[in-house]
Amino acid sequence: MRHVILALLFVAWQPVRLPVWASASAPEAGRPKLVVLLVVDQMRGDYPIRYASLLDKGLRRLITDGAWYRRGAYPYLNTLTCVGHSTLGTGVLPYQHGMIQNAWYDRDSGRTVACTNDGTASDVSAAGTAGGPGDSAARLLVPTLAEVMRRDMKARVVTISIKARASIGLAGHGGDAVLWLGDRGQLQTSTAYAAAVPAWAEAFARANPIERDAGKVWERTLAEARYQYSDDPPGETPGGGWSAPFPHRLGAAGDTRFLAHWEQSPYADEYLEALAEHAIDALHLGAEGHLDFLGVSFSSVDLVGHAFGPRSHEVQDMLVRLDATIGRLLTHLDERVGAGNYVLALSADHGVADVPAQAEHAGRILSATVTAAIDDRLKAAYGGDGSFVVANLGTDIYLKPGVYERLRHDAPTLKAVTGTLDAMPGVARVLHADEINSSAARRSNDREIRAAALGYFPGRSGDLILIPKENWIFGATTTTHGTLYAYDQDVPMIIYGAGVRSGVRDEPATPADVAPTLAALAKVHLLSGDGRVLKSALRR
């Protein structure tokens, strides 16, 4: 990997109101006391523009007072949660960090594994060990910014999310508190990080049970006329007993649907923000003479977006509520750490497609149909019983052991298989592993080859890579993400706080640039082969 020498000569600090318990002295040599990384799961890059009239609090403050990169976009194909968080956390792309999907087919074990599965660890909560494989960053092949800060700067590292893969992608292989919510709504960590949930987090959970939100009704925050589009458009299928239009009632505490409803509502993000405030206070983050790291991934926009789609009143109201939630966090950081003592980045792990029923020339690609087409062609060529496909995971198709090796020496049959898939409705192109497994492919002027190559990792990626047509999605859910189109790749990118020069930037940028830029502002030496320092965001 290329060595990126990161240096800042000096950062001019403005006087700030002293925090409650922070030292009155200025940060050493212009270094901030706290690095904060906020991720909004499934926030499209056009949301701050499309829904600008709804935002007047925290998001508006970041957009106005931060360095806003309006052309931020992931350059790879598989725009998914684990991939995006790992890219934001490390500053490198999946062909290096290895987290190619939320789950992939493991050829050694012959089963599909989640990106954070770790058979040597167990997840733990107040109820004890969860059993089964735990979660960790064992499959992440490079260190995160948080890890480097912890190793070199003695930083405390705290990451929080509903999803394990989000919290772990920001923390990496170590952390003082790497927290997420388990299947029962309890705060969890993994024995890969600690033997138990930290006492301060457990105390918060006891004092703030999520069941206190049971029976609440989620209504629009603003007048209905403020929201764009219809509240009951075609294609919305939220499930779980919820209707397409507002209002949405959370179940009773004993209702099996309560947790799913709660996570798919603004109350979950508000809970995470309150937990982040508690972490700042309990650990005195940014106030004990060394640099600290706080990462928060807000998951509920993703859950709502999958169920209702990006044009929905629900997604718009989630942004209204998240705007206020982030505003509270910024105020708390100002009061406790000091407005000139922290640097913050906000981005997203991916965007989302429009609901097919609401878009032109749109549709769905079903894995069973793809698998059947491959089997028909290969059985005609090679005979035999059973399926030739062992896993079909969206863009990545895995063939039985030995089949792809045979196809590599059988060009007519390989061409027949890819041609059959190319002819299917919704399929734009089919690539095979040999076409994208090279540095030349990663530099290709062919956008589709380059995107697939930047997300390809040998041994983990599929034998065949299927690229859908624009507005076509995989599966039967209301809508989803995971392609190379702008609605999935484009995400907000904002750098804010100590040492940052505010303003709108129209230069191209990728979320891989976030970690190197934060490292530069914090004067941390981060090695990266992909991300670059966004120098236009720096005061000096």
XYZ file of C-alpha atoms in Angstrom:
540
model
C 0.000 0.000 0.000
C 1.100 3.510 -0.720
C 2.297 5.466 2.283
C 0.351 8.691 2.695
C 2.335 11.185 4.767
C -0.241 13.174 6.701
C 0.840 16.447 8.322
C -0.685 19.712 9.484
C 1.487 22.717 10.313
C -0.938 24.474 12.606
C -4.645 24.786 13.280
C -5.952 28.111 14.529
C -8.332 27.705 17.448
C -11.141 30.063 18.348
C -12.066 30.742 21.976
C -14.894 28.507 23.157
C -17.041 28.275 26.264
C -15.299 25.895 28.629
C -16.929 22.469 28.936
C -18.162 21.303 32.305
C -15.224 19.064 33.081
C -12.650 19.541 30.306
C -9.273 21.141 30.870
C -9.010 24.872 30.222
C -5.792 24.374 28.271
C -5.832 24.373 24.465
C -5.412 21.048 22.659
C -1.768 20.119 22.298
C -0.199 21.510 19.108
C -3.599 22.240 17.588
C -4.814 18.650 17.859
C -8.529 18.132 18.610
C -9.423 16.204 21.734
C -12.111 14.037 20.168
C -12.714 12.538 16.720
C -16.385 11.819 15.979
C -17.577 9.763 13.016
C -21.338 9.739 12.356
C -22.848 7.402 9.775
C -26.462 7.523 8.610
C -27.270 4.089 7.267
C -28.905 4.409 3.811
C -28.705 8.190 3.394
C -28.699 9.131 -0.265
C -26.450 11.948 -1.379
C -29.403 13.921 -2.730
C -31.370 13.907 0.550
C -29.780 17.126 1.925
C -30.776 18.859 -1.320
C -34.107 17.194 -2.082
C -35.376 17.570 1.488
C -33.480 20.734 2.431
C -36.649 22.577 3.447
C -37.219 20.037 6.240
C -33.808 20.470 7.856
C -33.063 23.338 10.223
C -31.133 21.837 13.138
C -28.115 19.519 13.358
C -27.877 18.447 9.732
C -28.402 22.031 8.629
C -25.631 23.152 10.987
C -23.204 20.610 9.561
C -24.078 21.543 5.979
C -23.760 25.261 6.675
C -20.706 25.304 8.928
C -18.840 22.252 7.659
C -17.029 21.316 4.453
C -19.759 19.633 2.413
C -18.583 17.433 -0.472
C -21.628 17.234 -2.709
C -20.014 14.757 -5.113
C -19.138 12.127 -2.555
C -19.644 8.629 -3.971
C -18.477 5.066 -3.467
C -16.588 3.802 -6.532
C -17.402 0.097 -6.108
C -20.347 -2.143 -6.987
C -21.546 -3.733 -3.736
C -22.908 -0.699 -1.892
C -23.926 -2.430 1.338
C -23.736 -1.772 5.080
C -20.715 -3.861 6.065
C -18.776 -2.711 3.015
C -19.501 0.978 3.527
C -18.766 1.059 7.256
C -15.495 -0.809 6.721
C -14.502 1.657 3.993
C -15.357 4.653 6.186
C -13.545 3.123 9.137
C -10.330 2.200 7.324
C -9.918 4.532 4.355
C -9.437 1.623 1.940
C -11.770 -0.116 -0.513
C -13.107 -3.688 -0.332
C -10.522 -5.204 -2.681
C -8.097 -4.474 0.189
C -10.129 -4.596 3.407
C -11.946 -7.776 2.317
C -15.466 -6.936 3.523
C -17.165 -7.458 0.165
C -20.790 -7.905 1.258
C -22.878 -8.190 4.418
C -22.465 -11.936 3.930
C -20.673 -14.135 1.429
C -20.245 -17.812 0.633
C -17.273 -19.307 2.455
C -15.805 -21.927 0.165
C -13.828 -23.653 2.931
C -16.806 -24.280 5.204
C -19.360 -24.598 2.412
C -21.792 -22.120 3.981
C -22.731 -18.469 3.892
C -21.091 -16.380 6.625
C -21.917 -12.899 7.881
C -19.104 -10.389 7.519
C -18.596 -10.190 11.307
C -19.091 -13.888 12.177
C -16.344 -15.154 14.470
C -16.499 -18.708 15.800
C -13.850 -17.925 18.420
C -15.936 -15.174 20.051
C -19.308 -14.958 21.790
C -21.688 -12.041 22.010
C -22.504 -10.963 25.552
C -25.212 -8.815 27.128
C -26.631 -8.317 30.598
C -28.407 -11.647 30.104
C -25.063 -13.403 29.617
C -23.469 -15.116 26.630
C -25.690 -15.274 23.565
C -24.240 -18.554 22.292
C -23.350 -19.507 18.736
C -20.722 -17.658 16.724
C -20.075 -14.190 18.022
C -19.132 -11.031 16.170
C -15.780 -9.359 15.620
C -13.602 -7.733 12.992
C -11.623 -10.932 12.407
C -12.510 -10.877 8.687
C -11.516 -7.204 8.302
C -7.999 -7.301 6.858
C -6.731 -3.786 7.581
C -6.793 -1.574 10.693
C -9.308 1.211 11.188
C -8.526 4.811 12.073
C -9.936 4.114 15.547
C -7.498 1.206 15.969
C -4.529 3.322 14.969
C -5.606 6.059 17.369
C -5.985 3.500 20.163
C -2.599 1.962 19.468
C -0.565 5.093 18.851
C -2.436 7.783 20.795
C -3.867 5.726 23.688
C -7.319 6.849 22.539
C -10.471 5.455 24.108
C -12.664 4.036 21.342
C -16.456 3.904 21.645
C -18.743 2.834 18.778
C -22.523 2.461 18.926
C -25.185 1.186 16.524
C -28.203 -1.065 16.251
C -26.166 -3.310 13.913
C -23.078 -5.260 14.902
C -21.513 -4.846 11.458
C -21.869 -1.066 11.678
C -20.340 -0.671 15.124
C -17.551 -3.143 14.334
C -16.772 -1.547 10.954
C -16.041 1.760 12.695
C -14.103 0.275 15.640
C -12.097 -2.472 13.969
C -10.283 -5.137 15.949
C -10.272 -3.400 19.334
C -12.238 -0.888 21.323
C -13.172 0.135 24.840
C -16.890 -0.107 24.101
C -18.091 -1.649 20.829
C -21.853 -1.825 21.285
C -24.961 -2.816 19.348
C -28.461 -4.092 20.044
C -29.101 -7.811 20.147
C -32.157 -9.712 18.980
C -33.940 -8.972 22.245
C -33.161 -5.286 22.218
C -30.382 -5.554 24.801
C -27.047 -3.811 24.483
C -24.411 -6.290 23.372
C -20.718 -6.492 22.800
C -18.453 -9.421 21.975
C -15.816 -11.271 23.935
C -13.492 -10.163 21.148
C -13.684 -6.729 22.806
C -14.649 -7.274 26.449
C -15.902 -9.943 28.826
C -19.063 -7.950 29.503
C -20.935 -4.836 28.453
C -19.212 -1.884 30.196
C -20.803 -0.937 33.499
C -21.594 2.608 32.379
C -23.470 1.290 29.311
C -25.311 -1.307 31.365
C -26.363 1.392 33.810
C -27.719 3.453 30.920
C -29.674 0.487 29.575
C -31.240 -0.192 32.990
C -32.202 3.455 33.429
C -33.498 3.786 29.849
C -35.299 0.596 28.814
C -36.522 0.695 25.252
C -39.862 -0.614 26.492
C -40.642 2.889 27.720
C -41.527 3.644 24.080
C -44.062 0.815 23.938
C -47.463 1.927 22.724
C -46.206 5.201 21.278
C -47.606 6.374 17.964
C -45.227 7.654 15.332
C -46.871 10.635 13.669
C -45.461 13.122 11.194
C -43.460 15.783 13.033
C -44.384 18.606 10.654
C -47.584 19.545 8.853
C -48.412 17.062 6.111
C -48.160 19.764 3.438
C -44.430 20.125 4.196
C -43.694 16.619 2.899
C -43.138 15.789 -0.760
C -44.893 13.056 -2.764
C -47.782 10.891 -1.557
C -48.100 9.182 1.818
C -49.672 6.114 0.192
C -47.860 5.520 -3.107
C -47.754 2.236 -5.036
C -45.285 -0.395 -3.898
C -44.900 0.422 -0.205
C -45.010 -2.852 1.776
C -43.848 -2.148 5.337
C -45.128 -5.411 6.798
C -45.201 -6.207 10.494
C -48.764 -4.984 10.819
C -47.988 -1.432 9.731
C -49.945 0.278 6.960
C -48.308 2.305 4.205
C -49.666 5.710 5.371
C -49.134 7.382 8.752
C -49.691 6.964 11.688
C -47.667 3.957 12.926
C -48.282 2.520 16.363
C -45.537 0.705 18.218
C -46.746 -2.495 19.809
C -47.024 -3.210 23.507
C -43.876 -4.200 25.368
C -44.819 -7.893 25.240
C -45.737 -7.807 21.560
C -43.320 -9.837 19.452
C -43.408 -7.047 16.860
C -42.506 -4.251 19.273
C -38.727 -4.407 18.816
C -38.962 -4.459 15.009
C -41.356 -1.503 15.090
C -39.141 0.391 17.529
C -35.985 -0.122 15.457
C -37.947 1.028 12.393
C -38.837 4.354 13.998
C -37.152 7.611 15.096
C -37.073 6.416 18.706
C -34.175 4.026 18.034
C -31.887 6.763 16.679
C -32.836 8.962 19.620
C -31.837 6.131 21.960
C -28.434 5.796 20.283
C -27.829 9.534 20.580
C -28.703 9.499 24.281
C -26.316 6.562 24.751
C -23.592 8.529 22.952
C -24.154 11.477 25.301
C -23.862 9.115 28.250
C -20.595 7.691 26.875
C -19.160 11.206 26.533
C -20.079 11.993 30.127
C -19.228 8.665 31.755
C -15.820 8.315 30.099
C -15.025 12.037 29.855
C -14.253 11.532 26.186
C -11.958 14.227 24.896
C -11.113 15.465 28.366
C -8.386 13.326 29.868
C -5.323 14.620 28.104
C -5.359 12.388 25.036
C -7.244 11.950 21.815
C -10.446 9.861 21.859
C -12.757 8.381 19.194
C -16.547 8.194 19.120
C -18.422 6.474 16.290
C -22.206 6.388 16.003
C -24.093 4.697 13.185
C -27.784 5.588 13.005
C -29.472 2.513 11.546
C -33.172 3.354 11.425
C -33.198 5.370 8.191
C -32.070 2.142 6.513
C -34.805 0.039 8.086
C -37.465 2.595 7.196
C -36.077 3.076 3.689
C -36.230 -0.640 2.913
C -39.859 -0.772 4.012
C -41.191 2.496 2.596
C -38.709 3.780 -0.016
C -36.810 7.072 -0.430
C -39.825 9.153 -1.495
C -41.936 8.157 1.490
C -43.213 10.502 4.167
C -41.647 8.055 6.626
C -38.118 8.581 5.299
C -38.677 12.320 5.205
C -39.875 12.339 8.797
C -36.925 10.166 9.844
C -34.663 12.890 8.448
C -36.614 15.591 10.302
C -36.206 13.700 13.561
C -32.573 12.776 12.848
C -31.857 16.444 12.147
C -33.014 17.256 15.685
C -31.198 14.234 17.141
C -27.863 15.238 15.616
C -28.505 18.790 16.796
C -28.729 17.539 20.381
C -25.487 15.608 20.009
C -23.663 18.653 18.630
C -24.936 20.786 21.510
C -23.737 18.180 24.004
C -20.327 18.018 22.347
C -20.084 21.808 22.489
C -20.929 21.838 26.179
C -18.838 18.885 27.292
C -15.854 18.803 24.959
C -15.845 22.353 23.623
C -16.873 23.659 20.228
C -13.258 24.019 19.073
C -12.035 20.790 20.597
C -13.549 18.116 18.373
C -13.625 17.252 14.693
C -16.564 15.390 13.195
C -17.368 13.683 9.917
C -20.806 12.643 8.721
C -21.409 10.256 5.838
C -23.422 7.169 4.886
C -22.654 3.581 3.981
C -24.841 3.582 0.839
C -27.988 5.054 -0.674
C -31.102 3.285 -1.943
C -33.072 2.739 -5.142
C -36.545 4.069 -5.764
C -39.356 1.588 -5.244
C -39.716 -0.178 -8.619
C -43.440 0.609 -8.773
C -42.550 4.310 -8.503
C -39.797 4.394 -11.148
C -39.674 4.055 -14.927
C -38.207 0.989 -16.622
C -37.806 -0.702 -13.251
C -38.230 -4.210 -11.939
C -36.914 -7.005 -9.749
C -34.344 -9.733 -10.266
C -35.134 -12.897 -8.302
C -32.301 -15.214 -7.330
C -34.330 -18.359 -8.077
C -34.821 -17.234 -11.672
C -31.102 -16.517 -12.100
C -30.102 -19.850 -10.588
C -32.550 -21.763 -12.799
C -31.176 -20.086 -15.935
C -27.595 -21.022 -15.018
C -28.555 -24.598 -14.204
C -30.443 -25.057 -17.469
C -27.447 -23.937 -19.500
C -24.848 -25.944 -17.554
C -26.942 -29.119 -17.483
C -27.288 -28.872 -21.227
C -23.503 -28.643 -21.511
C -22.305 -30.967 -18.733
C -25.324 -33.028 -17.658
C -25.735 -34.160 -14.072
C -28.293 -33.663 -11.329
C -28.659 -30.974 -8.722
C -27.800 -27.303 -8.936
C -24.530 -25.940 -10.231
C -25.023 -22.866 -8.015
C -24.128 -23.148 -4.313
C -24.990 -19.547 -3.411
C -26.668 -16.636 -5.155
C -26.141 -13.425 -3.166
C -27.324 -10.519 -5.269
C -24.463 -9.500 -7.508
C -22.281 -12.482 -6.521
C -23.004 -15.955 -7.865
C -20.985 -18.894 -6.513
C -20.697 -22.118 -8.534
C -20.061 -25.627 -7.229
C -16.398 -26.469 -6.609
C -14.595 -27.115 -9.858
C -17.311 -25.678 -12.134
C -15.768 -22.244 -12.654
C -12.333 -23.822 -13.141
C -13.873 -25.945 -15.887
C -15.551 -22.922 -17.470
C -12.233 -21.051 -17.572
C -11.064 -23.650 -20.105
C -14.406 -23.891 -21.882
C -14.937 -20.486 -23.468
C -18.019 -21.472 -25.514
C -19.937 -22.698 -22.461
C -18.842 -19.714 -20.349
C -20.013 -17.408 -23.116
C -23.307 -19.303 -23.333
C -23.902 -18.965 -19.553
C -23.120 -15.242 -19.449
C -25.114 -14.709 -22.626
C -28.151 -16.429 -21.116
C -27.971 -14.154 -18.083
C -27.349 -11.053 -20.210
C -30.588 -11.770 -22.054
C -32.659 -11.841 -18.875
C -34.888 -8.843 -18.066
C -33.143 -6.417 -15.737
C -29.606 -7.710 -16.307
C -27.184 -5.131 -17.698
C -24.024 -7.228 -17.770
C -22.401 -10.373 -16.405
C -18.698 -10.476 -15.595
C -16.595 -13.390 -14.445
C -13.828 -13.416 -11.860
C -10.909 -13.424 -14.299
C -12.163 -10.209 -15.896
C -11.987 -8.203 -12.676
C -9.273 -9.790 -10.536
C -6.396 -7.501 -11.469
C -4.927 -4.069 -10.820
C -5.573 -3.245 -14.474
C -9.280 -3.899 -13.972
C -9.274 -1.600 -10.939
C -7.888 1.178 -13.153
C -10.108 0.409 -16.131
C -11.920 3.161 -18.016
C -14.866 0.772 -18.236
C -16.934 1.961 -15.279
C -18.656 -1.377 -14.688
C -15.419 -3.386 -14.759
C -13.706 -0.889 -12.467
C -16.582 -0.850 -9.945
C -16.738 -4.643 -9.855
C -12.957 -4.912 -9.529
C -12.739 -2.435 -6.641
C -15.226 -4.605 -4.753
C -13.701 -7.968 -5.687
C -11.670 -10.004 -3.198
C -10.240 -13.396 -4.288
C -11.691 -16.318 -2.385
C -14.613 -14.325 -1.035
C -16.274 -12.849 -4.119
C -18.435 -14.807 -6.522
C -17.373 -16.606 -9.691
C -19.886 -14.607 -11.718
C -20.761 -10.967 -11.028
C -24.206 -9.832 -12.143
C -24.797 -6.116 -12.713
C -28.481 -5.131 -12.832
C -29.938 -2.477 -15.070
C -30.680 0.917 -13.573
C -33.787 0.917 -11.344
C -33.797 -2.893 -11.152
C -33.287 -4.332 -7.672
C -32.561 -7.760 -6.209
C -35.299 -9.491 -4.236
C -38.889 -8.870 -3.226
C -38.461 -6.263 -0.466
C -40.007 -2.818 -1.055
C -36.643 -1.526 -2.201
C -32.953 -2.042 -1.553
C -29.423 -1.031 -2.575
C -26.170 -2.667 -3.645
C -25.459 -1.424 -7.173
C -23.184 1.025 -8.991
C -25.858 3.602 -9.815
C -25.850 7.082 -8.341
C -28.824 6.433 -6.087
C -26.762 3.740 -4.312
C -23.227 5.124 -4.618
C -23.789 8.831 -3.869
C -23.748 9.709 -0.173
C -23.326 12.873 1.911
C -19.785 13.716 3.014
C -19.334 16.488 5.551
C -16.253 17.342 7.627
C -16.930 19.723 10.515
C -15.245 21.241 13.525
C -11.695 21.879 14.644
C -9.366 22.836 11.816
C -12.068 22.644 9.126
C -12.696 25.340 6.529
C -16.419 25.481 5.829
C -18.040 25.683 2.416
C -19.497 23.622 -0.393
C -17.031 21.515 -2.379
C -17.802 20.171 -5.834
C -14.616 18.175 -6.305
C -15.090 14.396 -6.564
C -14.525 12.527 -3.311
C -15.133 9.060 -1.916
C -15.971 7.937 1.633
C -12.534 6.314 1.669
C -11.259 9.900 2.012
C -12.994 10.404 5.364
C -10.568 8.453 7.572
C -7.389 9.993 6.067
C -8.875 13.479 6.409
C -9.842 12.933 10.037
C -6.379 11.484 10.623
C -4.771 14.580 9.127
C -6.838 16.874 11.322
C -6.019 14.774 14.389
C -2.334 14.428 13.404
C -2.538 10.657 13.321
C -0.373 8.673 10.914
C -2.757 6.508 8.892
C -1.527 4.333 6.058
C -3.972 4.088 3.177
C -3.751 2.918 -0.377
C -7.072 4.376 -1.519
C -8.334 7.336 0.500
C -6.724 10.748 0.298
C -6.677 13.772 2.535
C -9.353 16.273 1.453
C -7.016 19.225 1.680
C -9.694 21.680 0.627
C -11.424 20.973 3.947
C -8.413 22.019 6.011
C -7.789 25.526 7.272
C -4.064 25.040 6.919
